[in-house]
């Protein structure tokens, strides 16, 4: 049981390049999330998906797009990377229920130069 | 002022000491999470609380809804407990975890 798997673990991009962060969960969760973690700040929600086929903006969605490919997979795309997007990105999932834990991936450390 | 404040920001202690990490929040909540993040690693959920107290091994989490305060305690601390501990709250009336608000974390270092 792998839980939440995200790839890649590390990535360096040049300004203007694009990339997609992949996330998959095997817990049959309806809800999936993308967060970014920056020094001195709490995790901030970029986008979330409450169910397959639906996505919603979080607190910091600018410069990102997402795709909920199916119930298992939720990808995050940077179309034109900027140095301000240098961060650690976490994917998470949870059951669609009030009283439920969230399960996180191992994180992707992205540097944009 | 952040909605979720943790204290201390950094904590260094000797192996075996009793550890307390505090979390205060300013909004009405329906649940509070304690998370653990090891250096260079992922984030693991330790507890989810809506009232009272929970215990897993050497870890104890308590919450006082009226005072808007939660504590995470570690008994008989060990170097492997060294990590960042993060508090997150879900505001009242929100459904699911998409509205979690996170504290900035407490970095704990346990010295052998």
Coordinates of C-alpha atoms in Angstrom, one line a residue:
Chain A
X1 CA 0.0 0.0 0.0
X2 CA 1.9 3.0 -1.3
X3 CA -0.4 5.8 -0.1
X4 CA 0.3 9.0 -1.9
X5 CA 3.1 8.9 -4.5
X6 CA 4.3 12.1 -6.2
X7 CA 7.0 12.6 -8.8
X8 CA 9.6 13.9 -9.3
X9 CA 11.3 14.3 -6.0
X10 CA 13.6 17.1 -7.2
X11 CA 13.5 19.3 -10.3
X12 CA 15.4 22.4 -11.5
X13 CA 13.8 24.5 -14.2
X14 CA 14.8 27.5 -16.1
X15 CA 12.5 30.5 -16.1
X16 CA 9.8 30.0 -18.7
X17 CA 10.0 26.3 -18.9
X18 CA 7.0 24.1 -18.2
X19 CA 6.6 20.9 -16.2
X20 CA 4.0 18.7 -14.7
X21 CA 4.1 17.3 -11.2
X22 CA 2.4 13.9 -10.9
X23 CA 0.4 12.6 -7.9
X24 CA -1.3 9.3 -7.4
X25 CA -3.1 7.8 -4.5
X26 CA -4.2 4.2 -3.9
X27 CA -6.6 4.7 -1.0
X28 CA -9.7 5.3 -3.1
X29 CA -9.9 8.9 -1.7
X30 CA -12.3 11.4 -3.4
X31 CA -10.4 14.5 -2.3
X32 CA -7.0 15.5 -3.5
X33 CA -4.9 18.6 -2.9
X34 CA -1.8 20.4 -4.0
X35 CA 0.1 22.6 -1.5
X36 CA 3.3 24.6 -1.6
X37 CA 5.6 25.1 1.4
X38 CA 7.8 28.1 1.7
X39 CA 10.3 29.0 4.4
X40 CA 8.6 30.8 7.3
X41 CA 5.1 30.1 6.0
X42 CA 2.6 27.4 6.6
X43 CA 1.5 25.1 3.8
X44 CA -0.7 27.0 1.3
X45 CA -3.3 25.3 -0.8
X46 CA -2.8 25.8 -4.6
X47 CA -5.7 23.7 -6.0
X48 CA -7.9 21.0 -4.8
X49 CA -10.3 18.4 -6.3
X50 CA -13.3 17.2 -4.3
X51 CA -14.0 14.4 -6.7
X52 CA -13.1 13.1 -10.1
X53 CA -13.8 15.7 -12.8
X54 CA -13.9 18.7 -10.5
X55 CA -11.2 21.1 -9.5
X56 CA -11.2 24.4 -7.5
X57 CA -8.8 27.1 -6.8
X58 CA -7.1 27.4 -3.4
X59 CA -5.3 30.2 -1.8
X60 CA -2.4 30.6 -4.3
X61 CA -3.5 29.3 -7.7
X62 CA -1.9 31.9 -10.0
X63 CA 0.6 30.4 -12.4
X64 CA -0.7 26.8 -12.0
X65 CA -3.1 24.5 -13.6
X66 CA -4.4 21.1 -12.5
X67 CA -6.0 18.1 -13.9
X68 CA -7.9 15.4 -12.1
X69 CA -7.3 12.6 -14.6
X70 CA -9.2 10.0 -12.7
X71 CA -10.0 9.2 -9.1
X72 CA -6.4 8.1 -8.5
X73 CA -4.4 10.9 -10.2
X74 CA -4.2 14.7 -9.7
X75 CA -1.5 16.5 -11.6
X76 CA -0.1 20.1 -11.2
X77 CA 1.2 21.9 -14.2
X78 CA 3.5 25.0 -14.3
X79 CA 3.1 26.4 -17.8
X80 CA 5.8 29.0 -17.6
X81 CA 7.9 28.7 -14.5
X82 CA 9.0 31.7 -12.5
X83 CA 11.5 32.0 -9.7
X84 CA 8.6 32.8 -7.3
X85 CA 7.5 29.2 -7.9
X86 CA 10.6 27.9 -6.2
X87 CA 9.2 25.9 -3.4
X88 CA 8.5 22.4 -2.0
X89 CA 5.2 21.0 -3.4
X90 CA 3.1 18.5 -1.6
X91 CA 0.2 16.4 -2.9
X92 CA -2.3 15.1 -0.4
X93 CA -5.5 13.1 -0.4
X94 CA -8.4 12.4 2.0
X95 CA -11.7 10.8 2.2
X96 CA -14.7 13.1 1.5
X97 CA -15.7 13.3 5.1
X98 CA -15.6 15.8 7.9
X99 CA -13.6 13.7 10.3
X100 CA -10.8 12.3 8.2
X101 CA -7.0 12.5 8.2
X102 CA -5.1 13.8 5.2
X103 CA -2.3 11.7 3.7
X104 CA 0.6 13.5 2.1
X105 CA 3.2 12.6 -0.5
X106 CA 6.9 12.9 0.0
X107 CA 7.2 16.3 -1.6
X108 CA 8.8 17.7 -4.7
X109 CA 11.6 20.3 -4.3
X110 CA 11.4 22.6 -7.3
X111 CA 14.0 25.3 -8.0
X112 CA 13.4 27.8 -10.8
X113 CA 16.5 29.6 -11.9
Chain B
X1 CA -1.8 37.9 12.8
X2 CA -1.8 34.3 11.5
X3 CA -5.0 32.3 12.2
X4 CA -2.8 29.5 13.6
X5 CA 0.2 30.3 15.9
X6 CA 2.6 27.7 17.1
X7 CA 5.1 28.0 20.0
X8 CA 7.9 27.6 20.3
X9 CA 9.2 28.0 16.7
X10 CA 12.4 26.0 17.7
X11 CA 13.0 23.6 20.5
X12 CA 16.1 21.8 21.5
X13 CA 16.0 19.2 24.3
X14 CA 18.0 16.3 25.8
X15 CA 17.0 12.8 25.1
X16 CA 14.4 11.6 27.6
X17 CA 12.9 15.0 28.3
X18 CA 9.1 15.7 28.2
X19 CA 8.3 17.9 25.3
X20 CA 5.3 20.2 24.8
X21 CA 4.5 22.1 21.6
X22 CA 1.6 24.5 21.6
X23 CA -0.9 25.6 19.0
X24 CA -3.3 28.5 19.3
X25 CA -5.9 29.5 16.7
X26 CA -8.3 32.4 16.3
X27 CA -11.2 30.9 14.4
X28 CA -13.9 28.5 15.3
X29 CA -12.9 25.0 14.1
X30 CA -14.4 21.6 13.6
X31 CA -11.1 19.7 13.7
X32 CA -7.4 20.2 14.4
X33 CA -4.5 18.1 12.9
X34 CA -1.0 17.5 14.2
X35 CA 1.5 16.6 11.5
X36 CA 5.1 15.5 11.5
X37 CA 7.7 16.4 8.9
X38 CA 11.2 14.9 9.0
X39 CA 14.1 16.7 7.3
X40 CA 13.9 16.2 3.6
X41 CA 10.9 14.0 4.0
X42 CA 7.2 13.9 3.6
X43 CA 4.5 14.9 6.0
X44 CA 2.8 12.3 8.2
X45 CA -0.5 12.8 10.0
X46 CA -0.1 12.2 13.8
X47 CA -3.5 13.1 15.1
X48 CA -6.8 14.6 14.2
X49 CA -8.8 16.0 17.1
X50 CA -12.2 17.6 17.6
X51 CA -12.3 17.4 21.4
X52 CA -10.5 16.0 24.4
X53 CA -7.3 14.0 24.2
X54 CA -5.7 11.3 22.0
X55 CA -2.6 9.1 22.6
X56 CA -0.4 7.1 20.3
X57 CA 2.5 5.5 21.9
X58 CA 4.7 8.3 23.4
X59 CA 2.7 11.1 21.8
X60 CA -0.3 12.8 23.4
X61 CA -2.5 15.5 21.8
X62 CA -5.0 17.6 23.7
X63 CA -7.4 20.3 22.6
X64 CA -9.4 22.9 24.5
X65 CA -12.1 24.2 22.1
X66 CA -13.2 26.9 24.4
X67 CA -9.7 28.3 24.8
X68 CA -8.8 27.7 21.1
X69 CA -5.7 25.9 22.1
X70 CA -4.1 22.5 21.5
X71 CA -0.9 20.9 22.8
X72 CA 1.3 18.1 21.5
X73 CA 3.3 16.2 24.1
X74 CA 6.1 13.8 23.6
X75 CA 7.1 11.6 26.6
X76 CA 10.6 10.1 26.9
X77 CA 11.8 12.0 23.9
X78 CA 14.3 10.3 21.5
X79 CA 16.5 11.7 18.7
X80 CA 14.2 10.0 16.1
X81 CA 11.5 12.5 17.3
X82 CA 13.6 15.3 15.8
X83 CA 11.3 16.8 13.1
X84 CA 9.1 19.7 12.4
X85 CA 5.7 19.5 14.0
X86 CA 2.8 21.3 12.2
X87 CA -0.6 22.2 13.5
X88 CA -3.5 22.7 11.1
X89 CA -7.1 23.6 11.7
X90 CA -10.3 23.2 9.7
X91 CA -12.7 26.2 10.2
X92 CA -16.2 25.4 11.3
X93 CA -18.8 24.5 8.7
X94 CA -16.3 23.6 6.0
X95 CA -16.6 20.1 4.6
X96 CA -13.5 18.2 3.9
X97 CA -9.9 19.2 4.3
X98 CA -9.7 21.8 1.5
X99 CA -9.9 24.7 4.0
X100 CA -7.1 23.6 6.3
X101 CA -5.1 26.5 7.7
X102 CA -1.5 25.5 8.7
X103 CA 0.8 26.9 11.3
X104 CA 4.4 27.5 10.4
X105 CA 5.7 24.6 12.4
X106 CA 7.9 23.9 15.4
X107 CA 11.3 22.5 14.7
X108 CA 12.2 20.0 17.4
X109 CA 15.8 18.7 17.9
X110 CA 16.5 16.0 20.5
X111 CA 20.1 15.7 21.5
X112 CA 21.4 12.2 22.5

